[in-house]
PDB file of C-alpha atoms in Angstrom:
ATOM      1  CA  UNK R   1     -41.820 -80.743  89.201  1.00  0.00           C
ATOM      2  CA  UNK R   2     -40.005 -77.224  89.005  1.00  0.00           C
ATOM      3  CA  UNK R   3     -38.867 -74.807  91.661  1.00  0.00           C
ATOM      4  CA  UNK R   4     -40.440 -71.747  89.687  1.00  0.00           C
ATOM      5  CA  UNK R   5     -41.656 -71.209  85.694  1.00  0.00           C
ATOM      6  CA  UNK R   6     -38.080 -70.384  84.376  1.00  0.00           C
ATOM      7  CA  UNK R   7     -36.406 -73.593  85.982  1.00  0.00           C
ATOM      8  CA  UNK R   8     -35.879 -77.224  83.564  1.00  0.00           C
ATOM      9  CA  UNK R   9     -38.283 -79.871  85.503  1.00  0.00           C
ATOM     10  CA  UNK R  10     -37.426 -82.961  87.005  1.00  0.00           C
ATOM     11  CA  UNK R  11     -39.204 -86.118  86.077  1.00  0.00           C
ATOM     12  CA  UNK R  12     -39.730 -88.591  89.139  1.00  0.00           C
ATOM     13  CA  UNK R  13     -41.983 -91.723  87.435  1.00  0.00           C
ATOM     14  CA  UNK R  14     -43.028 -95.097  88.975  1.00  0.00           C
ATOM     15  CA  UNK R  15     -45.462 -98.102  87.410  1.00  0.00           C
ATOM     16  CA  UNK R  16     -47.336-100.163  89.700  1.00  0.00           C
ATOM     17  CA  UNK R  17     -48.704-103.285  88.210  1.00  0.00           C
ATOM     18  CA  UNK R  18     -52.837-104.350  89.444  1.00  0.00           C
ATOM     19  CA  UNK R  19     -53.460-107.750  89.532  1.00  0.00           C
ATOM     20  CA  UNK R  20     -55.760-109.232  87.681  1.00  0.00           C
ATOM     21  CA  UNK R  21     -58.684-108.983  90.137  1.00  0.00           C
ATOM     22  CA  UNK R  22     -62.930-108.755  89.233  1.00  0.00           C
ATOM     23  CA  UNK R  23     -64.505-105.197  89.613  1.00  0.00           C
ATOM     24  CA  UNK R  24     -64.327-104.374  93.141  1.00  0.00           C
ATOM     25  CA  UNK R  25     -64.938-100.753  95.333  1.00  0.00           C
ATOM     26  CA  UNK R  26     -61.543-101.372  97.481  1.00  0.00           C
ATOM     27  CA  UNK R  27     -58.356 -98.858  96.884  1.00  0.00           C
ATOM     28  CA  UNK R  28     -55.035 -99.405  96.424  1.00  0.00           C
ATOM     29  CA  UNK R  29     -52.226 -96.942  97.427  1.00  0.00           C
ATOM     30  CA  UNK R  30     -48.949 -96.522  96.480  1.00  0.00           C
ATOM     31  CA  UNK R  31     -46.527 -94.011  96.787  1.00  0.00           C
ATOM     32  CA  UNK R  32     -42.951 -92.484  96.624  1.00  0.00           C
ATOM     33  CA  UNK R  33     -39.969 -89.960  98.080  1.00  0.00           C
ATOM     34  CA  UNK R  34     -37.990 -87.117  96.670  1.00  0.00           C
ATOM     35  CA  UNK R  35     -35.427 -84.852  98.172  1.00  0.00           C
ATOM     36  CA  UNK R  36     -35.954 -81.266  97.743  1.00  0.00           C
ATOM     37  CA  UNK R  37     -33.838 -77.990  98.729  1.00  0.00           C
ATOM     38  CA  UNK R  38     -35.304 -74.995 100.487  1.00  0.00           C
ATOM     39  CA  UNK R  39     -38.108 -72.715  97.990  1.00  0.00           C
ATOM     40  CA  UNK R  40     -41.244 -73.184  96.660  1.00  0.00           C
ATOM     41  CA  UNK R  41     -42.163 -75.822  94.283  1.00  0.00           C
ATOM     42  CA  UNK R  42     -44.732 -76.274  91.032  1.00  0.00           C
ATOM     43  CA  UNK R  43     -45.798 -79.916  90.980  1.00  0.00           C
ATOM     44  CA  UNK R  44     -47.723 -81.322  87.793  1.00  0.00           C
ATOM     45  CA  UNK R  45     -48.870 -85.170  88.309  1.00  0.00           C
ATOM     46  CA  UNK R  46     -50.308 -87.251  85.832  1.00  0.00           C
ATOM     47  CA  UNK R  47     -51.798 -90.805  86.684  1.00  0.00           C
ATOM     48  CA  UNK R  48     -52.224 -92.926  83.750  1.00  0.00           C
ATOM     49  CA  UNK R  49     -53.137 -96.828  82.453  1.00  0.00           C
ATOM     50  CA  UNK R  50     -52.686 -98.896  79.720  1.00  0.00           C
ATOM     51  CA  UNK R  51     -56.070 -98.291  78.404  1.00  0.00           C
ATOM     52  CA  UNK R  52     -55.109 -94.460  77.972  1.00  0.00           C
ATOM     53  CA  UNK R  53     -57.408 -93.463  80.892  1.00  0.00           C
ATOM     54  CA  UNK R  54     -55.450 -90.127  82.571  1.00  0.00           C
ATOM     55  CA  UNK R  55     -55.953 -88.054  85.426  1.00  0.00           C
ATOM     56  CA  UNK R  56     -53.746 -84.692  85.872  1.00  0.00           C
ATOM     57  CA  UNK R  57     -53.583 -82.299  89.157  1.00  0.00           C
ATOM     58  CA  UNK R  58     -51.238 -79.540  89.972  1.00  0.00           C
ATOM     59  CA  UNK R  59     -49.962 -78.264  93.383  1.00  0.00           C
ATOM     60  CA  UNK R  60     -47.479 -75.984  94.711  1.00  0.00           C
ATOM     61  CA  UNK R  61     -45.283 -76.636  97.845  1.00  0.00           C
ATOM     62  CA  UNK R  62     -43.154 -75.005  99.866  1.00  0.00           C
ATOM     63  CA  UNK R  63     -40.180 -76.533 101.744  1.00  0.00           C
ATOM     64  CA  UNK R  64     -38.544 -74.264 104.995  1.00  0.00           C
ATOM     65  CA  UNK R  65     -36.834 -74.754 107.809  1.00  0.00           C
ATOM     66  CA  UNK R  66     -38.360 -74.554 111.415  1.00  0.00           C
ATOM     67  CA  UNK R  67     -37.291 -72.133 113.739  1.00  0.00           C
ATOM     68  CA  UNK R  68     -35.758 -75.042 115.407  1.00  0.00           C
ATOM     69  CA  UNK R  69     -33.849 -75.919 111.828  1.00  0.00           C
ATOM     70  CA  UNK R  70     -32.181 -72.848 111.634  1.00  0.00           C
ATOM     71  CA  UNK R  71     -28.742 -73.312 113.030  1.00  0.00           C
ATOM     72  CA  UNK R  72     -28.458 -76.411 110.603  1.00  0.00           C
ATOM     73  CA  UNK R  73     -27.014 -76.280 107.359  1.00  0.00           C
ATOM     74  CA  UNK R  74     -28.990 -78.298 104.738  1.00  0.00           C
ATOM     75  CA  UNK R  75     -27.520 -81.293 102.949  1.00  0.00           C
ATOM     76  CA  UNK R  76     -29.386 -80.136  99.701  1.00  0.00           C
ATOM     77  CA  UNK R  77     -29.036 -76.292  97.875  1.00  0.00           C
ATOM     78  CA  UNK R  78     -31.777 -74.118  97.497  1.00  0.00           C
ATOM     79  CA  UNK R  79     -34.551 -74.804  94.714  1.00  0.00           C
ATOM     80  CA  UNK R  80     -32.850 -78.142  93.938  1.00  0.00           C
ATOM     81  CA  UNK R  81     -34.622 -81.732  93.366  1.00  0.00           C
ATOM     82  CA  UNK R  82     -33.587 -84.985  93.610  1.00  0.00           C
ATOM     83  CA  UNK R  83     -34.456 -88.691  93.988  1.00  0.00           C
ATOM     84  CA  UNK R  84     -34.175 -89.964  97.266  1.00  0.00           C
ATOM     85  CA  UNK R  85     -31.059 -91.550  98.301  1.00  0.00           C
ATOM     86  CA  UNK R  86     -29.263 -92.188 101.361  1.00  0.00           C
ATOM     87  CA  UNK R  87     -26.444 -89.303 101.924  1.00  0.00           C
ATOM     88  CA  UNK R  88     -23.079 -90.497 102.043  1.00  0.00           C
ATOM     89  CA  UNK R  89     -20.156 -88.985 104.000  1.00  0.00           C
ATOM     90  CA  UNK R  90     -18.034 -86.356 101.974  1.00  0.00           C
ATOM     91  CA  UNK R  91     -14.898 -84.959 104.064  1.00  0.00           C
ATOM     92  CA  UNK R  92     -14.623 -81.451 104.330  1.00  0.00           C
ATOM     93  CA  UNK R  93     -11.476 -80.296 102.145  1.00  0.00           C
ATOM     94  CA  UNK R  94     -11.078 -77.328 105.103  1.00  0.00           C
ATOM     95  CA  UNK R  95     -11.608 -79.698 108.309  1.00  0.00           C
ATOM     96  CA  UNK R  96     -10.917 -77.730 111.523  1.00  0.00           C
ATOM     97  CA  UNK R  97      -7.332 -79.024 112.190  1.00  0.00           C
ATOM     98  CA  UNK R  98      -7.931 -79.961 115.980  1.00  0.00           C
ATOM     99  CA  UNK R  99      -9.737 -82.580 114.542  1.00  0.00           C
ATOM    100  CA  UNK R 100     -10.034 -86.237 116.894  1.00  0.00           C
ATOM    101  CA  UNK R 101      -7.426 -88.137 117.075  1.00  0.00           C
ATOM    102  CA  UNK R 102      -9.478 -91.520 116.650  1.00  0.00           C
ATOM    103  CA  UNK R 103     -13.813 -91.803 117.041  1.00  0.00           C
ATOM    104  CA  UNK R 104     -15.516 -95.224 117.554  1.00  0.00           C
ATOM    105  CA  UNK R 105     -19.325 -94.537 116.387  1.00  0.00           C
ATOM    106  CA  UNK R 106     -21.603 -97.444 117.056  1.00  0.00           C
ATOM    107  CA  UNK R 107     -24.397 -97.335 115.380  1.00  0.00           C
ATOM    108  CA  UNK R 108     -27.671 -98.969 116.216  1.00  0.00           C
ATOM    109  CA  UNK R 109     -29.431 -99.965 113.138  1.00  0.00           C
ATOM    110  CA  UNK R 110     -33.146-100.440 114.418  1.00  0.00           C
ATOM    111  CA  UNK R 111     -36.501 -98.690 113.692  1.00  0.00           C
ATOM    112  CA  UNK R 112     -36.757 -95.520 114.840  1.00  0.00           C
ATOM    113  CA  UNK R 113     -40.411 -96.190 116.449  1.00  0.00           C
ATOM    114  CA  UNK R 114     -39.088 -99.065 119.031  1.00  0.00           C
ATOM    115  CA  UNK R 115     -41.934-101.101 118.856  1.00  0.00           C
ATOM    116  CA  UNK R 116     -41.955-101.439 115.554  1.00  0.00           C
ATOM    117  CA  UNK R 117     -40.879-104.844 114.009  1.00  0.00           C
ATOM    118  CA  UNK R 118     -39.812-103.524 110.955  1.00  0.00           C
ATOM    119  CA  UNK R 119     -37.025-101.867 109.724  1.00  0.00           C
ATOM    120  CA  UNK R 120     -37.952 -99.672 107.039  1.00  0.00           C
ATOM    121  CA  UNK R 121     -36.056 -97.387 104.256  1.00  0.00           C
ATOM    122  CA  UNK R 122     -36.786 -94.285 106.177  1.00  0.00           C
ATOM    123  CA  UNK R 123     -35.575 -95.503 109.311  1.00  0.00           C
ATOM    124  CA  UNK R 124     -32.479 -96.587 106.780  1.00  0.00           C
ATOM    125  CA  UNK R 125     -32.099 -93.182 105.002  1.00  0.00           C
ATOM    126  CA  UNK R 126     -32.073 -91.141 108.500  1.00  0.00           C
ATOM    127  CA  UNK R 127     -29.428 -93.445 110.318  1.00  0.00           C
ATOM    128  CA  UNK R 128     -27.422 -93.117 107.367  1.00  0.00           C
ATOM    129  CA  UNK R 129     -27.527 -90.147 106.539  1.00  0.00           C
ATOM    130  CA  UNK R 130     -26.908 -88.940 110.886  1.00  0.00           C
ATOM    131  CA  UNK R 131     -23.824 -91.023 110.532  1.00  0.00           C
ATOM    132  CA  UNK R 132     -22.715 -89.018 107.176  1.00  0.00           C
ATOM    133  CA  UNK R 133     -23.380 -85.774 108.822  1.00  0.00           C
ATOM    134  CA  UNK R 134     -21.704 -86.771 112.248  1.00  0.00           C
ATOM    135  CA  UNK R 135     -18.536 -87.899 110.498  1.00  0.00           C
ATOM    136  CA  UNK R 136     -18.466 -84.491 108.434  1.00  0.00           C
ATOM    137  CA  UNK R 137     -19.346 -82.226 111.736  1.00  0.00           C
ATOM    138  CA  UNK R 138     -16.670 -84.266 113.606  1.00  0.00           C
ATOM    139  CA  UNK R 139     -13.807 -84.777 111.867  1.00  0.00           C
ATOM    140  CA  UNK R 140     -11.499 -87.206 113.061  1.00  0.00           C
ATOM    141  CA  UNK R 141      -7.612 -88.897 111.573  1.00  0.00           C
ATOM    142  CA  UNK R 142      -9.125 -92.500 111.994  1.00  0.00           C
ATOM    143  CA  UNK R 143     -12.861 -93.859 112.493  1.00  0.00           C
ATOM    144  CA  UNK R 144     -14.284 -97.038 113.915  1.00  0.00           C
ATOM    145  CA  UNK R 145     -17.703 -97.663 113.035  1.00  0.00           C
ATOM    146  CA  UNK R 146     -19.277-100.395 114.006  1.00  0.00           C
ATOM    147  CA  UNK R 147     -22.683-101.218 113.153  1.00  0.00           C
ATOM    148  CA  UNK R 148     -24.794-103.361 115.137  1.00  0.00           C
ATOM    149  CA  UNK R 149     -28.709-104.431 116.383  1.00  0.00           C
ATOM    150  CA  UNK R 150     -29.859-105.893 119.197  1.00  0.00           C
ATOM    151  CA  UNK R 151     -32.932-107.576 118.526  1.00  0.00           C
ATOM    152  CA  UNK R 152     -30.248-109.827 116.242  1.00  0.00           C
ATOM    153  CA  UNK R 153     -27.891-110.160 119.251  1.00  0.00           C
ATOM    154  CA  UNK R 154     -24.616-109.391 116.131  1.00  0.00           C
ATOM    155  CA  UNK R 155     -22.757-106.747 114.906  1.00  0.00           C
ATOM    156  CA  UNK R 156     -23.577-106.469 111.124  1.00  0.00           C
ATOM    157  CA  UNK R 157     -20.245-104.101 110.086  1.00  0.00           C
ATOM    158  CA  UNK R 158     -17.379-103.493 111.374  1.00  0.00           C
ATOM    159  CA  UNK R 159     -14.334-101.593 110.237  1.00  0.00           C
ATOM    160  CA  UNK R 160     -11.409-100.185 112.323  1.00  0.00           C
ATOM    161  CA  UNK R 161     -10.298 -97.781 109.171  1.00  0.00           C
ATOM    162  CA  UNK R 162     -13.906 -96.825 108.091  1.00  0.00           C
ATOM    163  CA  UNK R 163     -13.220 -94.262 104.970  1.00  0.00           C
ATOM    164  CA  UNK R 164     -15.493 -92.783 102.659  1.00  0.00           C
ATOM    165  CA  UNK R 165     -15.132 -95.349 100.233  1.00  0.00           C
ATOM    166  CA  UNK R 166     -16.570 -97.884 102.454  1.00  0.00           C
ATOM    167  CA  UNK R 167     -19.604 -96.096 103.261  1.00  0.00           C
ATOM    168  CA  UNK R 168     -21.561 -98.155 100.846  1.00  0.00           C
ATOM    169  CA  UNK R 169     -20.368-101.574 102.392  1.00  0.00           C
ATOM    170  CA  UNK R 170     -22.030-100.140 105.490  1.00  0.00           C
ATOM    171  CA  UNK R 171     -25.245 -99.306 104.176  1.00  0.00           C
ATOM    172  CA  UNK R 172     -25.152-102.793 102.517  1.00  0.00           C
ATOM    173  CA  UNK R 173     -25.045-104.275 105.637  1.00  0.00           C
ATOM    174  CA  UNK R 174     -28.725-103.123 107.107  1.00  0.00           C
ATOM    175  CA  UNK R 175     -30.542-103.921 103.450  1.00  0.00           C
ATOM    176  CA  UNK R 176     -31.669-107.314 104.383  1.00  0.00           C
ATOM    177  CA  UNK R 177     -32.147-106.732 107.793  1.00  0.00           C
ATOM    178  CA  UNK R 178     -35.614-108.520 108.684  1.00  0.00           C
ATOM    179  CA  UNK R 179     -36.297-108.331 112.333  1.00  0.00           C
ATOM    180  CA  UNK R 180     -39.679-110.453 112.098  1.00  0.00           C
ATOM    181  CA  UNK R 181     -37.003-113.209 111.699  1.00  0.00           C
ATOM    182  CA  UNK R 182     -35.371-114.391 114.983  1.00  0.00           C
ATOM    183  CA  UNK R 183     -33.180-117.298 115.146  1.00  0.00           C
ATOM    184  CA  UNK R 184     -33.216-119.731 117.543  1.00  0.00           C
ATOM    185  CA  UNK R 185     -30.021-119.093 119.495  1.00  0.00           C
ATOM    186  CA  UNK R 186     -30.994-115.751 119.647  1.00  0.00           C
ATOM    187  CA  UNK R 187     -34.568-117.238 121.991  1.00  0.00           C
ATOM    188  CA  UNK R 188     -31.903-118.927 123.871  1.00  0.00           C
ATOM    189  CA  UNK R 189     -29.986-116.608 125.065  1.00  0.00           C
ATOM    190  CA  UNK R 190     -32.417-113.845 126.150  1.00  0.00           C
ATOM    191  CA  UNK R 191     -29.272-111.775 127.934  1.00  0.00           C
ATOM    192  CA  UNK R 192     -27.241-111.947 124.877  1.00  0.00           C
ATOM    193  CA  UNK R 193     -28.094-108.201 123.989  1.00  0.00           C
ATOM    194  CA  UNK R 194     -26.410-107.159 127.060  1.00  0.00           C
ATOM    195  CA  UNK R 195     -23.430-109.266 126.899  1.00  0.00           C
ATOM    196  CA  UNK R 196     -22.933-107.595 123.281  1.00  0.00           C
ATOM    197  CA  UNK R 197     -23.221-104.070 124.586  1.00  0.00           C
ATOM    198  CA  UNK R 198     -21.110-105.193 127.355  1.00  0.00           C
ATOM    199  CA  UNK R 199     -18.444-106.450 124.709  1.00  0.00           C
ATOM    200  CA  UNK R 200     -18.208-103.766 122.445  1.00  0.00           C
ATOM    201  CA  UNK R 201     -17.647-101.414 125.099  1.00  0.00           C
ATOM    202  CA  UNK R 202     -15.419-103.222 126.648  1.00  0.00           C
ATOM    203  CA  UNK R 203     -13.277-103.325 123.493  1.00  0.00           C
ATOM    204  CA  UNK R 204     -12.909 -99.906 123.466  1.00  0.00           C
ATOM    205  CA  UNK R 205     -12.040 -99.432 127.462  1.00  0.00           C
ATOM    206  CA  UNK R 206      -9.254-102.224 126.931  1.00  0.00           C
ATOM    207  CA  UNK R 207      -8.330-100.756 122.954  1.00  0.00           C
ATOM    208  CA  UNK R 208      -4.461-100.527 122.489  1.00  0.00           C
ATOM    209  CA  UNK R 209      -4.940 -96.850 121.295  1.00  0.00           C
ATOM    210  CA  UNK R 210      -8.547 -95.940 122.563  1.00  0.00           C
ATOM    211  CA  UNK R 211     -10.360 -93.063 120.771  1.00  0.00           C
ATOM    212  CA  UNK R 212     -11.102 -89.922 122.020  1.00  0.00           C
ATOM    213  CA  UNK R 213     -15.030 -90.617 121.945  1.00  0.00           C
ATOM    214  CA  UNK R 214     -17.411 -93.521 121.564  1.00  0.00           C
ATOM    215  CA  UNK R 215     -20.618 -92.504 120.228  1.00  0.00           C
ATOM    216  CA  UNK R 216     -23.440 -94.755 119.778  1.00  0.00           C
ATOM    217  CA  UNK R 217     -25.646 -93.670 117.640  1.00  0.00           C
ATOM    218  CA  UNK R 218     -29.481 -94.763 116.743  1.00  0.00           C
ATOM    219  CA  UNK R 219     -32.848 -94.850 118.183  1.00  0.00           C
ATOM    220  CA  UNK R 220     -33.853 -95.822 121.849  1.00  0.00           C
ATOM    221  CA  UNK R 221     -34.002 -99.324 122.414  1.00  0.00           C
ATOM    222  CA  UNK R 222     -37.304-101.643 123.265  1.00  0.00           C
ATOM    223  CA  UNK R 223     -34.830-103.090 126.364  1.00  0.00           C
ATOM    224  CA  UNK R 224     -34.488-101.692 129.767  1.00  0.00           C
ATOM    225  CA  UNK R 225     -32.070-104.950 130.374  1.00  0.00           C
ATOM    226  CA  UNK R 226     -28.679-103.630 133.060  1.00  0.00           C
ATOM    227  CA  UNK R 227     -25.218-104.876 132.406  1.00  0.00           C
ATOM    228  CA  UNK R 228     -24.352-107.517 134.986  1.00  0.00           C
ATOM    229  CA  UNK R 229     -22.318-106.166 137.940  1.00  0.00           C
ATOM    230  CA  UNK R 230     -19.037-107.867 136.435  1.00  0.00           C
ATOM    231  CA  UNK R 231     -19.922-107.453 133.029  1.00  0.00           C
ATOM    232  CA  UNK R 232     -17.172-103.981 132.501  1.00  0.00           C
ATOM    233  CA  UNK R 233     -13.736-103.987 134.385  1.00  0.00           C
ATOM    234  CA  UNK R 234     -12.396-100.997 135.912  1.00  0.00           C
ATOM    235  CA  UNK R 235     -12.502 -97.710 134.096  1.00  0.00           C
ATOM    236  CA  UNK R 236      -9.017 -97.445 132.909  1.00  0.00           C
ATOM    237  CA  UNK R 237      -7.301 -93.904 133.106  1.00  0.00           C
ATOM    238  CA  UNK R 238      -6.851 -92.916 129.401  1.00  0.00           C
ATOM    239  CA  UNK R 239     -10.353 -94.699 127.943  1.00  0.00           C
ATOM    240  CA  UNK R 240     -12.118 -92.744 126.232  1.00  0.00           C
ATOM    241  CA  UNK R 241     -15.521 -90.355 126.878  1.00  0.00           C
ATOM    242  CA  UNK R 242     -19.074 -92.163 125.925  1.00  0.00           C
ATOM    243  CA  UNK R 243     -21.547 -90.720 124.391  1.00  0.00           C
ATOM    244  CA  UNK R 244     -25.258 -91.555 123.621  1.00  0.00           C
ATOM    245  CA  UNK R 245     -27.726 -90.023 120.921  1.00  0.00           C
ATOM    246  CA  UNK R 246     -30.275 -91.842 121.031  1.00  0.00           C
ATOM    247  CA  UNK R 247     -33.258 -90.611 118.579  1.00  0.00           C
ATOM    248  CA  UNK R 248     -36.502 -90.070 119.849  1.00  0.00           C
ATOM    249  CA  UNK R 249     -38.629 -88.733 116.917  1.00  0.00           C
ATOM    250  CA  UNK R 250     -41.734 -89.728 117.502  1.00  0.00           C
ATOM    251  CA  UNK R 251     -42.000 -89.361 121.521  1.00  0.00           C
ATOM    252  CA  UNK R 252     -43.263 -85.896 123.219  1.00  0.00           C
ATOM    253  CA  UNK R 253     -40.801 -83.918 125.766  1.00  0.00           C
ATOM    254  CA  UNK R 254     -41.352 -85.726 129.181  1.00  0.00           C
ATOM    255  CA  UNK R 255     -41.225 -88.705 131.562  1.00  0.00           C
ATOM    256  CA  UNK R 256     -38.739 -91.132 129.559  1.00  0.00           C
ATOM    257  CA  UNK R 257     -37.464 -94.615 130.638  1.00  0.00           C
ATOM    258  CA  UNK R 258     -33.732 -95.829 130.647  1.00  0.00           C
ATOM    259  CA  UNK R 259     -33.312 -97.932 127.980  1.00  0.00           C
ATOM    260  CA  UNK R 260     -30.285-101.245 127.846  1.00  0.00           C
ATOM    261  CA  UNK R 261     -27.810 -98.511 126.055  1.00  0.00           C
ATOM    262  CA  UNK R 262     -28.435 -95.346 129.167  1.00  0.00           C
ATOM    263  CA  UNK R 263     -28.407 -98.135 131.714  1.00  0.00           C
ATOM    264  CA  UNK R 264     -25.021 -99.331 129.910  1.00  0.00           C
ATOM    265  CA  UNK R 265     -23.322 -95.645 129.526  1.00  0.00           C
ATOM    266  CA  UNK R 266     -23.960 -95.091 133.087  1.00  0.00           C
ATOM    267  CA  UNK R 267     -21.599 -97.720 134.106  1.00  0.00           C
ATOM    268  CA  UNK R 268     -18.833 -95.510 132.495  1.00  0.00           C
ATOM    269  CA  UNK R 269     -20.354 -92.041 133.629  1.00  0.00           C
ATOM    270  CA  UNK R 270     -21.814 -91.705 129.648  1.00  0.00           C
ATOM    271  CA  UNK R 271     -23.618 -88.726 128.864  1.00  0.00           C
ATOM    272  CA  UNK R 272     -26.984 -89.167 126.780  1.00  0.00           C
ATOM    273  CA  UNK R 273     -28.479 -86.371 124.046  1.00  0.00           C
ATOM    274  CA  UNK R 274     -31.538 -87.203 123.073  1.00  0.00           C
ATOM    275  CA  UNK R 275     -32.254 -86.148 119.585  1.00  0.00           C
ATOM    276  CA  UNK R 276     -36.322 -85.032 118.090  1.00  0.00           C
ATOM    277  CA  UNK R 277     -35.122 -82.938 115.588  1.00  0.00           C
ATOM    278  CA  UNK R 278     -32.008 -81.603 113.325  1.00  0.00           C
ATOM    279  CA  UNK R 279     -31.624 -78.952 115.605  1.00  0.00           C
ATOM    280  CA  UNK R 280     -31.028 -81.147 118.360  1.00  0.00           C
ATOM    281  CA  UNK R 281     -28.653 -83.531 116.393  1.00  0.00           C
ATOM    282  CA  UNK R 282     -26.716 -79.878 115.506  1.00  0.00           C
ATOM    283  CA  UNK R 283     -26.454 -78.874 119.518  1.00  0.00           C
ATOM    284  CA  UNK R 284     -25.682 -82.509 120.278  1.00  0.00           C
ATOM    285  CA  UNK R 285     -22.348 -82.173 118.312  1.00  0.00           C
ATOM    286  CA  UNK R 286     -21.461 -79.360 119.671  1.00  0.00           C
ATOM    287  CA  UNK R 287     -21.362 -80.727 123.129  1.00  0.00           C
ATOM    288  CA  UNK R 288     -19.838 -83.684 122.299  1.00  0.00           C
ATOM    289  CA  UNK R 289     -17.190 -81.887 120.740  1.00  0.00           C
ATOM    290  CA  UNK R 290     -16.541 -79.300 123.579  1.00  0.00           C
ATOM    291  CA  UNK R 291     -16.713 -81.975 126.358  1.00  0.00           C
ATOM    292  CA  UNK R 292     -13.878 -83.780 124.340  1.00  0.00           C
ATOM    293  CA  UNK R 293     -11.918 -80.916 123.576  1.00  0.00           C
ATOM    294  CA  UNK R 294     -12.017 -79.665 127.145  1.00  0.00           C
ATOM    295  CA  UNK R 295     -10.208 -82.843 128.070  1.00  0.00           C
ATOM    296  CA  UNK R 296      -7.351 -82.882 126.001  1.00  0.00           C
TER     297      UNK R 296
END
């Protein structure tokens, strides 16, 4: 694959193994991901077997932003290829210097279609790599991140000093998430998803030095579950301002339901952003940072 004629290629290859089956008329598929910058691309495939049998196509694409896109910078330079990876978080060396004081993200690792029962690498990749661009965009002295699902009723990571270097630990911790697995204590307790929201946010109302914003981050839930009455004490003066971008993707503008998380933020006067694109994520930054910084 090559951006234009004059440009060295870049060789993405897999093998898939058949098994040893009798001649049949069904099809198998199988397929792959690659990252590529903005321009237009030459793309040469070859399909081969162990018999020497070959079959060769060519292609060109072209990869753009959306009129949407525009007012995003892209994590990857012009004409540029590369395998797919998730994107890790890389401080700024000039970070604004009103940076936050302290930010608690927590981050909902779940499938970004919510009835789906699996969580897959792309849902993966994009939470990651939201969380790597939100920690870059917002740049803060200390981080909290605390990653956590509720199907699972547990929090999977959690750090109070979460630093670059730890951003792999964190990705670690959703690789072997299976959610067609439930355990038995989990059936048991069938309001344990609230009592955990209600918990970690009640950790950061009561926090010896609260941050200056919470931000839970991830798709919209499959719940509509409401914290219990008691479930959060008073609103203390100095907590901190909640935040909620919850990732809608793959739903059309229009009627939306509450989900356990809104239902949850409204009990400390939370403001949700819902995000269908990487415009949205952009402008949801923005606001998050200029509600903050109008209140300090």
């Amino acid at each position: 694959m090559t951006a234009n004629a004059s440009d060295q290629p870049a060789y993405l290859a897999s093998q898939f193994r058949l098994p040893d089956i009798p001649k049949t008329k069904r099809i198998a598929e199988w397929g792959g991901f690659y990252w590529v910058g903005e321009g237009k691309y030459t793309v040469d495939w070859l399909l081969y077997d162990d018999t020497g049998r070959a079959c060769r196509k060519q292609w060109k694409i072209e990869a753009k932003l959306s009129p949407n896109e525009r007012g995003v910078t892209p994590g990857m330079a012009a004409g540029t290829i590369a395998p797919v990876s998730f994107r890790r978080w890389s401080p700024q060396d000039d970070a604004d210097v009103h940076a936050l004081r302290r930010l608690t993200v927590l981050l909902h690792a779940a499938p970004l279609f919510p009835r789906a029962t699996r969580f897959r690498p792309q849902d993966r990749l994009v939470l990651l790599g939201s969380l790597a661009s939100l920690l870059e965009s917002m740049p803060a002295r200390a981080v909290r991140l605390i990653v956590f699902n509720l199907d699972q009723q547990r929090v999977l990571f959690r750090q109070d000093s979460f630093t670059p270097d730890s951003f792999d630990q964190a990705a670690q911790s959703m690789q072997n998430l299976q959610l067609q697995l439930v355990d038995y204590s989990v059936l048991k307790n069938q309001r344990g998803r609230v009592d955990l929201l209600a918990d970690l946010m009640s950790e950061e109302l009561n926090a010896g030095s609260p941050s200056d914003a919470v931000l839970f981050l991830g798709p919209a839930t499959r719940y509509i579950d409401k914290l219990p009455p008691a479930s959060l004490e008073d609103r203390p003066s100095a907590s901190p301002r909640f935040f909620y971008l919850q990732y809608r993707p793959y739903v059309r503008p229009g009627a939306e339901f509450a989900d356990s998380i809104e239902f949850a933020l409204r009990r400390v006067h939370g403001k949700k952003l819902v995000i269908r694109s990487a415009d949205d994520f952009a402008k949801a930054i923005k606001q998050v940072d200029m509600q903050v910084a109008s209140e300090k």
